[in-house]
Amino acid sequence: MNPKLKLTLTHYLNSTNSTSITFNVPTPHSNSVPFLKTKHFLRFLIRSFFSDFNETVSTRFLHVRHLGLFCLAQNGRARANGLLSYITAYKQQVCAPAVGQFTSKRALCTDKEDKMASMDERFAFIAEWYDANAALIRRYQFLFYTKDNTIEMFDIKNRRVFLKRSKCEGIELRDVFIGASVSIHSRQLKFVDYADDFTRKRLSTRKERTLAMVKPCSTDKVGHIIDMIFSDGLHITKAIMTKVSRAEAQEFYRMHEQKPFYDELVRYLTSGIVIPMELMGENAIQRWRQLAGPTDSAIARSEAPLSVRAKFGKDKQTNAVHGADSPENAERELNFFFAGAPKPNTATLVDCTCCVIKPHAVLAGHAGKIIVAIQEAGFTISALQMFNMDRANAEEFYEVYKGVVAEYTDMVTELISGPSIALEVTGKGGETPASFREFVGPADPEIARHLRPRTLRAIFGTDKIKNAVHCTDLPEDGVLETEYFFRILSQ
Ligand code: ADP
Ligand code: MG
């Protein structure tokens, strides 16, 4: 039998007006009560408590609801005390509810509660959505719960729940980081900041960023290198195939100015195209240095035979890849390539076709293998850039399919669901578009697996929407589509 618990909850509307409510509620036993029942109990409590204050019920409900999560499985008294202390803390901020308020949860936790809270880790971000109809940027507090991969959102300006805690297909913690975009109920959200110190502390090392660069000698190995990066568990969050000028190379390697090999090094870096990439992951700086291997490719072959330089480097200088060596240099080098005016890409826009590695394939770690397959089939990748498409651009790009292909809307949603990699494919003269289309295979991977099992879509596609890559349909559109990415979007 559940004992009755008498709760006196005091709520201060503001400094001059306070209200106290006493009521009896059944108290679930801490350990015998299943999670949901406990949560329902707290919801009931909160609803009862706040039902008098209709004008701002949603805001209050929202703040106290977190309490329900951190008080989980506490005994009734502790829960009541927790609720009271929470409300006291809440009272102090009630006149100016702000983002930080949602984070007061941990400050109120006892040790025991703290342990419990960590079972249900919650990461908080600030996310923005561009509301095209209102021409406004809307800001949300976005919460991610690792225990069950659920999300919850609050509208910051209107101070209300925007999305109740719920599962969102396909979104995992790895997809949520500053700068990333995700699609939630057809809104494309961009994460612009952490919303609390806990998240900042926990994720800033887990989501460390570094600069990796494919050097001119090994751009034909970029597929293998990208594959090694994914296999190591690192994410590529930015990438562009570009060229550096002599002045830029001198600046990039300025710390080696006094070294005897400096001039040669600058000449090497400017001798062809390079592919700088932003990598992200736990200890990304050190991990990428380790994966790259020792500076001298010969030493790499003897001491780290599985490293990138062991596999693709030639000697001391011509060593396949670069990696930033400290957080300061990572920041400087990332800014060098990815801040300010966009670096020029290498698109030729002649006898080319456009290939886009779709977000699902990038997220699944197939991008490297897809690029390897394209290069091994005799095509040249003459431009490459990672994009986070927004809805307006995806709709524009797919416009020719609108009203023609039943999957149009889903295709747009897929294209904006994460990072994609656009490629300018060349190498077979005027035949390139038709030949590449053959190589990619039928739009439906199921059909491709039956009819053309060696095609890209047969190997890497899942279904008609997640069919691994987009490729230009009509040869005459090859240049147009390539231009869309490498002339229009890249600006
Ligand atoms: P890393 O790239 O491993 O951080 P360094 O920062 O010492 O190595 O050197 C920068 C780049 O200069 C190297 O990647 C390599 O291309 C070139 N380099 C380094 N040492 C030599 C050398 N002794 N002779 C010729 N080139 C060198
Ligand atoms: Mg170095």
mmCIF file of N, CA and C in Angstrom, residues 183-277:
data_model
loop_
_atom_site.group_PDB
_atom_site.id
_atom_site.type_symbol
_atom_site.label_atom_id
_atom_site.label_comp_id
_atom_site.label_asym_id
_atom_site.label_seq_id
_atom_site.Cartn_x
_atom_site.Cartn_y
_atom_site.Cartn_z
ATOM 1 N N SER A 183 17.934 17.892 -38.671
ATOM 2 C CA SER A 183 16.584 18.179 -39.095
ATOM 3 C C SER A 183 15.613 17.580 -38.085
ATOM 4 N N ILE A 184 14.809 18.434 -37.452
ATOM 5 C CA ILE A 184 13.842 17.949 -36.466
ATOM 6 C C ILE A 184 12.463 18.380 -36.930
ATOM 7 N N HIS A 185 11.616 17.424 -37.206
ATOM 8 C CA HIS A 185 10.268 17.717 -37.698
ATOM 9 C C HIS A 185 10.313 18.782 -38.796
ATOM 10 N N SER A 186 11.089 18.526 -39.768
ATOM 11 C CA SER A 186 11.342 19.365 -40.946
ATOM 12 C C SER A 186 11.878 20.764 -40.663
ATOM 13 N N ARG A 187 12.282 21.005 -39.441
ATOM 14 C CA ARG A 187 12.999 22.261 -39.186
ATOM 15 C C ARG A 187 14.476 21.930 -39.157
ATOM 16 N N GLN A 188 15.232 22.742 -39.862
ATOM 17 C CA GLN A 188 16.666 22.491 -39.857
ATOM 18 C C GLN A 188 17.319 23.342 -38.770
ATOM 19 N N LEU A 189 17.788 22.658 -37.738
ATOM 20 C CA LEU A 189 18.372 23.374 -36.605
ATOM 21 C C LEU A 189 19.877 23.406 -36.723
ATOM 22 N N LYS A 190 20.423 24.522 -36.332
ATOM 23 C CA LYS A 190 21.880 24.627 -36.305
ATOM 24 C C LYS A 190 22.308 24.888 -34.868
ATOM 25 N N PHE A 191 23.280 24.104 -34.390
ATOM 26 C CA PHE A 191 23.738 24.288 -33.012
ATOM 27 C C PHE A 191 24.776 25.389 -32.977
ATOM 28 N N VAL A 192 24.506 26.413 -32.163
ATOM 29 C CA VAL A 192 25.410 27.564 -32.171
ATOM 30 C C VAL A 192 26.214 27.706 -30.885
ATOM 31 N N ASP A 193 25.771 27.050 -29.806
ATOM 32 C CA ASP A 193 26.521 27.190 -28.552
ATOM 33 C C ASP A 193 26.100 26.094 -27.581
ATOM 34 N N TYR A 194 26.908 25.945 -26.528
ATOM 35 C CA TYR A 194 26.493 25.092 -25.418
ATOM 36 C C TYR A 194 25.552 25.922 -24.564
ATOM 37 N N ALA A 195 24.603 25.243 -23.894
ATOM 38 C CA ALA A 195 23.676 26.003 -23.058
ATOM 39 C C ALA A 195 23.986 25.856 -21.577
ATOM 40 N N ASP A 196 24.956 25.041 -21.222
ATOM 41 C CA ASP A 196 25.357 25.007 -19.811
ATOM 42 C C ASP A 196 26.819 24.552 -19.685
ATOM 43 N N ASP A 197 27.356 24.774 -18.489
ATOM 44 C CA ASP A 197 28.770 24.462 -18.267
ATOM 45 C C ASP A 197 29.039 22.970 -18.294
ATOM 46 N N PHE A 198 28.070 22.217 -17.796
ATOM 47 C CA PHE A 198 28.231 20.758 -17.796
ATOM 48 C C PHE A 198 28.487 20.261 -19.221
ATOM 49 N N THR A 199 27.642 20.715 -20.142
ATOM 50 C CA THR A 199 27.785 20.279 -21.530
ATOM 51 C C THR A 199 29.112 20.772 -22.110
ATOM 52 N N ARG A 200 29.426 22.027 -21.816
ATOM 53 C CA ARG A 200 30.676 22.593 -22.333
ATOM 54 C C ARG A 200 31.869 21.774 -21.855
ATOM 55 N N LYS A 201 31.880 21.485 -20.546
ATOM 56 C CA LYS A 201 33.024 20.744 -19.982
ATOM 57 C C LYS A 201 33.104 19.338 -20.541
ATOM 58 N N ARG A 202 31.952 18.674 -20.554
ATOM 59 C CA ARG A 202 31.967 17.273 -20.958
ATOM 60 C C ARG A 202 32.258 17.095 -22.437
ATOM 61 N N LEU A 203 31.752 18.029 -23.242
ATOM 62 C CA LEU A 203 31.863 17.798 -24.681
ATOM 63 C C LEU A 203 33.044 18.491 -25.334
ATOM 64 N N SER A 204 33.642 19.492 -24.670
ATOM 65 C CA SER A 204 34.690 20.199 -25.410
ATOM 66 C C SER A 204 35.912 19.317 -25.652
ATOM 67 N N THR A 205 36.191 18.349 -24.770
ATOM 68 C CA THR A 205 37.305 17.438 -25.112
ATOM 69 C C THR A 205 36.794 16.325 -26.018
ATOM 70 N N ARG A 206 35.562 15.890 -25.741
ATOM 71 C CA ARG A 206 35.017 14.825 -26.575
ATOM 72 C C ARG A 206 34.852 15.281 -28.011
ATOM 73 N N LYS A 207 34.633 16.576 -28.160
ATOM 74 C CA LYS A 207 34.386 17.099 -29.507
ATOM 75 C C LYS A 207 35.507 18.040 -29.909
ATOM 76 N N GLU A 208 36.719 17.648 -29.601
ATOM 77 C CA GLU A 208 37.874 18.463 -29.970
ATOM 78 C C GLU A 208 37.987 18.520 -31.498
ATOM 79 N N ARG A 209 38.496 19.655 -31.976
ATOM 80 C CA ARG A 209 38.631 19.818 -33.424
ATOM 81 C C ARG A 209 40.089 19.965 -33.806
ATOM 82 N N THR A 210 40.418 19.485 -34.960
ATOM 83 C CA THR A 210 41.777 19.669 -35.442
ATOM 84 C C THR A 210 41.782 19.855 -36.947
ATOM 85 N N LEU A 211 42.948 20.281 -37.451
ATOM 86 C CA LEU A 211 43.072 20.393 -38.895
ATOM 87 C C LEU A 211 43.890 19.223 -39.423
ATOM 88 N N ALA A 212 43.308 18.527 -40.390
ATOM 89 C CA ALA A 212 44.046 17.500 -41.129
ATOM 90 C C ALA A 212 44.128 18.021 -42.550
ATOM 91 N N MET A 213 45.211 17.721 -43.235
ATOM 92 C CA MET A 213 45.285 18.175 -44.627
ATOM 93 C C MET A 213 45.937 17.098 -45.475
ATOM 94 N N VAL A 214 45.287 16.806 -46.593
ATOM 95 C CA VAL A 214 45.882 15.912 -47.575
ATOM 96 C C VAL A 214 46.802 16.782 -48.416
ATOM 97 N N LYS A 215 48.075 16.401 -48.461
ATOM 98 C CA LYS A 215 49.066 17.222 -49.167
ATOM 99 C C LYS A 215 49.082 16.880 -50.662
ATOM 100 N N PRO A 216 49.714 17.720 -51.486
ATOM 101 C CA PRO A 216 49.609 17.561 -52.939
ATOM 102 C C PRO A 216 49.996 16.175 -53.475
ATOM 103 N N CYS A 217 50.893 15.483 -52.787
ATOM 104 C CA CYS A 217 51.343 14.200 -53.336
ATOM 105 C C CYS A 217 50.293 13.109 -53.228
ATOM 106 N N SER A 218 49.263 13.308 -52.415
ATOM 107 C CA SER A 218 48.399 12.153 -52.152
ATOM 108 C C SER A 218 46.914 12.430 -52.315
ATOM 109 N N THR A 219 46.578 13.454 -53.132
ATOM 110 C CA THR A 219 45.150 13.731 -53.296
ATOM 111 C C THR A 219 44.440 12.589 -54.033
ATOM 112 N N ASP A 220 45.195 11.783 -54.773
ATOM 113 C CA ASP A 220 44.541 10.636 -55.406
ATOM 114 C C ASP A 220 44.262 9.523 -54.384
ATOM 115 N N LYS A 221 44.737 9.703 -53.170
ATOM 116 C CA LYS A 221 44.496 8.714 -52.109
ATOM 117 C C LYS A 221 43.460 9.230 -51.116
ATOM 118 N N VAL A 222 42.818 10.360 -51.461
ATOM 119 C CA VAL A 222 41.932 10.994 -50.478
ATOM 120 C C VAL A 222 40.828 10.050 -49.989
ATOM 121 N N GLY A 223 40.337 9.186 -50.866
ATOM 122 C CA GLY A 223 39.287 8.243 -50.464
ATOM 123 C C GLY A 223 39.788 7.328 -49.359
ATOM 124 N N HIS A 224 40.975 6.773 -49.542
ATOM 125 C CA HIS A 224 41.547 5.878 -48.525
ATOM 126 C C HIS A 224 41.784 6.637 -47.222
ATOM 127 N N ILE A 225 42.258 7.874 -47.368
ATOM 128 C CA ILE A 225 42.573 8.654 -46.156
ATOM 129 C C ILE A 225 41.289 8.973 -45.385
ATOM 130 N N ILE A 226 40.245 9.382 -46.122
ATOM 131 C CA ILE A 226 38.958 9.661 -45.468
ATOM 132 C C ILE A 226 38.430 8.392 -44.799
ATOM 133 N N ASP A 227 38.605 7.278 -45.458
ATOM 134 C CA ASP A 227 38.133 6.020 -44.888
ATOM 135 C C ASP A 227 38.877 5.690 -43.591
ATOM 136 N N MET A 228 40.188 5.944 -43.571
ATOM 137 C CA MET A 228 40.958 5.682 -42.351
ATOM 138 C C MET A 228 40.491 6.603 -41.229
ATOM 139 N N ILE A 229 40.147 7.846 -41.591
ATOM 140 C CA ILE A 229 39.673 8.803 -40.582
ATOM 141 C C ILE A 229 38.364 8.310 -39.966
ATOM 142 N N PHE A 230 37.426 7.899 -40.819
ATOM 143 C CA PHE A 230 36.143 7.394 -40.312
ATOM 144 C C PHE A 230 36.339 6.128 -39.498
ATOM 145 N N SER A 231 37.202 5.235 -39.988
ATOM 146 C CA SER A 231 37.401 3.968 -39.285
ATOM 147 C C SER A 231 37.984 4.198 -37.896
ATOM 148 N N ASP A 232 38.712 5.291 -37.743
ATOM 149 C CA ASP A 232 39.288 5.610 -36.443
ATOM 150 C C ASP A 232 38.248 6.252 -35.517
ATOM 151 N N GLY A 233 37.068 6.505 -36.046
ATOM 152 C CA GLY A 233 36.004 7.087 -35.221
ATOM 153 C C GLY A 233 36.003 8.606 -35.204
ATOM 154 N N LEU A 234 36.843 9.227 -36.020
ATOM 155 C CA LEU A 234 36.833 10.694 -36.088
ATOM 156 C C LEU A 234 35.802 11.134 -37.132
ATOM 157 N N HIS A 235 35.271 12.338 -36.940
ATOM 158 C CA HIS A 235 34.299 12.876 -37.904
ATOM 159 C C HIS A 235 34.948 13.952 -38.743
ATOM 160 N N ILE A 236 34.533 14.011 -39.980
ATOM 161 C CA ILE A 236 34.957 15.137 -40.814
ATOM 162 C C ILE A 236 33.807 16.129 -40.791
ATOM 163 N N THR A 237 34.101 17.351 -40.365
ATOM 164 C CA THR A 237 33.027 18.332 -40.270
ATOM 165 C C THR A 237 33.159 19.447 -41.312
ATOM 166 N N LYS A 238 34.326 19.568 -41.900
ATOM 167 C CA LYS A 238 34.510 20.517 -43.009
ATOM 168 C C LYS A 238 35.559 19.938 -43.938
ATOM 169 N N ALA A 239 35.454 20.244 -45.202
ATOM 170 C CA ALA A 239 36.471 19.784 -46.149
ATOM 171 C C ALA A 239 36.349 20.584 -47.430
ATOM 172 N N ILE A 240 37.480 20.898 -48.014
ATOM 173 C CA ILE A 240 37.464 21.565 -49.319
ATOM 174 C C ILE A 240 38.749 21.236 -50.080
ATOM 175 N N MET A 241 38.575 20.959 -51.348
ATOM 176 C CA MET A 241 39.744 20.783 -52.206
ATOM 177 C C MET A 241 40.110 22.167 -52.717
ATOM 178 N N THR A 242 41.360 22.576 -52.488
ATOM 179 C CA THR A 242 41.741 23.945 -52.829
ATOM 180 C C THR A 242 43.222 24.008 -53.208
ATOM 181 N N LYS A 243 43.673 25.203 -53.521
ATOM 182 C CA LYS A 243 45.101 25.415 -53.795
ATOM 183 C C LYS A 243 45.581 26.531 -52.890
ATOM 184 N N VAL A 244 46.824 26.438 -52.452
ATOM 185 C CA VAL A 244 47.332 27.557 -51.657
ATOM 186 C C VAL A 244 48.395 28.304 -52.453
ATOM 187 N N SER A 245 48.389 29.599 -52.268
ATOM 188 C CA SER A 245 49.390 30.429 -52.957
ATOM 189 C C SER A 245 50.709 30.325 -52.190
ATOM 190 N N ARG A 246 51.754 30.871 -52.802
ATOM 191 C CA ARG A 246 53.060 30.847 -52.154
ATOM 192 C C ARG A 246 53.034 31.613 -50.817
ATOM 193 N N ALA A 247 52.391 32.777 -50.852
ATOM 194 C CA ALA A 247 52.311 33.585 -49.625
ATOM 195 C C ALA A 247 51.553 32.831 -48.535
ATOM 196 N N GLU A 248 50.479 32.141 -48.943
ATOM 197 C CA GLU A 248 49.692 31.390 -47.952
ATOM 198 C C GLU A 248 50.502 30.236 -47.371
ATOM 199 N N ALA A 249 51.236 29.546 -48.238
ATOM 200 C CA ALA A 249 52.047 28.426 -47.761
ATOM 201 C C ALA A 249 53.114 28.916 -46.783
ATOM 202 N N GLN A 250 53.700 30.061 -47.091
ATOM 203 C CA GLN A 250 54.723 30.630 -46.192
ATOM 204 C C GLN A 250 54.112 30.948 -44.832
ATOM 205 N N GLU A 251 52.929 31.508 -44.886
ATOM 206 C CA GLU A 251 52.239 31.860 -43.645
ATOM 207 C C GLU A 251 51.851 30.594 -42.867
ATOM 208 N N PHE A 252 51.327 29.619 -43.579
ATOM 209 C CA PHE A 252 50.883 28.384 -42.922
ATOM 210 C C PHE A 252 52.034 27.706 -42.186
ATOM 211 N N TYR A 253 53.195 27.682 -42.790
ATOM 212 C CA TYR A 253 54.356 26.997 -42.202
ATOM 213 C C TYR A 253 55.347 27.978 -41.573
ATOM 214 N N ARG A 254 54.829 29.127 -41.126
ATOM 215 C CA ARG A 254 55.760 30.170 -40.649
ATOM 216 C C ARG A 254 56.634 29.703 -39.480
ATOM 217 N N MET A 255 56.144 28.717 -38.688
ATOM 218 C CA MET A 255 56.967 28.263 -37.548
ATOM 219 C C MET A 255 58.222 27.522 -38.004
ATOM 220 N N HIS A 256 58.279 27.162 -39.288
ATOM 221 C CA HIS A 256 59.467 26.452 -39.797
ATOM 222 C C HIS A 256 60.379 27.365 -40.619
ATOM 223 N N GLU A 257 60.102 28.666 -40.524
ATOM 224 C CA GLU A 257 60.812 29.651 -41.334
ATOM 225 C C GLU A 257 62.342 29.508 -41.251
ATOM 226 N N GLN A 258 62.820 29.174 -40.057
ATOM 227 C CA GLN A 258 64.282 29.096 -39.855
ATOM 228 C C GLN A 258 64.872 27.750 -40.287
ATOM 229 N N LYS A 259 64.001 26.788 -40.592
ATOM 230 C CA LYS A 259 64.507 25.436 -40.903
ATOM 231 C C LYS A 259 65.085 25.393 -42.312
ATOM 232 N N PRO A 260 66.073 24.533 -42.507
ATOM 233 C CA PRO A 260 66.701 24.451 -43.834
ATOM 234 C C PRO A 260 65.733 23.963 -44.926
ATOM 235 N N PHE A 261 64.702 23.233 -44.527
ATOM 236 C CA PHE A 261 63.789 22.674 -45.537
ATOM 237 C C PHE A 261 62.596 23.584 -45.855
ATOM 238 N N TYR A 262 62.593 24.805 -45.266
ATOM 239 C CA TYR A 262 61.419 25.692 -45.385
ATOM 240 C C TYR A 262 61.028 26.010 -46.837
ATOM 241 N N ASP A 263 61.994 26.447 -47.628
ATOM 242 C CA ASP A 263 61.673 26.833 -49.004
ATOM 243 C C ASP A 263 61.136 25.648 -49.797
ATOM 244 N N GLU A 264 61.774 24.523 -49.588
ATOM 245 C CA GLU A 264 61.363 23.295 -50.274
ATOM 246 C C GLU A 264 59.932 22.907 -49.851
ATOM 247 N N LEU A 265 59.675 23.087 -48.581
ATOM 248 C CA LEU A 265 58.353 22.743 -48.021
ATOM 249 C C LEU A 265 57.255 23.622 -48.640
ATOM 250 N N VAL A 266 57.579 24.922 -48.758
ATOM 251 C CA VAL A 266 56.617 25.852 -49.358
ATOM 252 C C VAL A 266 56.380 25.469 -50.824
ATOM 253 N N ARG A 267 57.448 25.111 -51.499
ATOM 254 C CA ARG A 267 57.316 24.705 -52.903
ATOM 255 C C ARG A 267 56.439 23.444 -53.018
ATOM 256 N N TYR A 268 56.658 22.525 -52.102
ATOM 257 C CA TYR A 268 55.885 21.273 -52.088
ATOM 258 C C TYR A 268 54.388 21.559 -51.887
ATOM 259 N N LEU A 269 54.086 22.404 -50.911
ATOM 260 C CA LEU A 269 52.676 22.676 -50.596
ATOM 261 C C LEU A 269 51.953 23.389 -51.739
ATOM 262 N N THR A 270 52.717 24.135 -52.540
ATOM 263 C CA THR A 270 52.080 24.885 -53.631
ATOM 264 C C THR A 270 52.172 24.127 -54.964
ATOM 265 N N SER A 271 52.681 22.902 -54.912
ATOM 266 C CA SER A 271 52.915 22.172 -56.159
ATOM 267 C C SER A 271 51.643 21.527 -56.738
ATOM 268 N N GLY A 272 50.559 21.565 -56.002
ATOM 269 C CA GLY A 272 49.335 20.931 -56.512
ATOM 270 C C GLY A 272 48.178 21.274 -55.597
ATOM 271 N N ILE A 273 47.127 20.467 -55.656
ATOM 272 C CA ILE A 273 45.979 20.769 -54.800
ATOM 273 C C ILE A 273 46.151 20.150 -53.412
ATOM 274 N N VAL A 274 45.477 20.738 -52.456
ATOM 275 C CA VAL A 274 45.467 20.208 -51.090
ATOM 276 C C VAL A 274 44.014 20.051 -50.639
ATOM 277 N N ILE A 275 43.807 19.202 -49.649
ATOM 278 C CA ILE A 275 42.448 19.046 -49.127
ATOM 279 C C ILE A 275 42.475 19.203 -47.606
ATOM 280 N N PRO A 276 42.324 20.443 -47.122
ATOM 281 C CA PRO A 276 42.227 20.624 -45.680
ATOM 282 C C PRO A 276 40.860 20.145 -45.181
ATOM 283 N N MET A 277 40.880 19.572 -43.985
ATOM 284 C CA MET A 277 39.626 19.071 -43.406
ATOM 285 C C MET A 277 39.595 19.410 -41.927
#
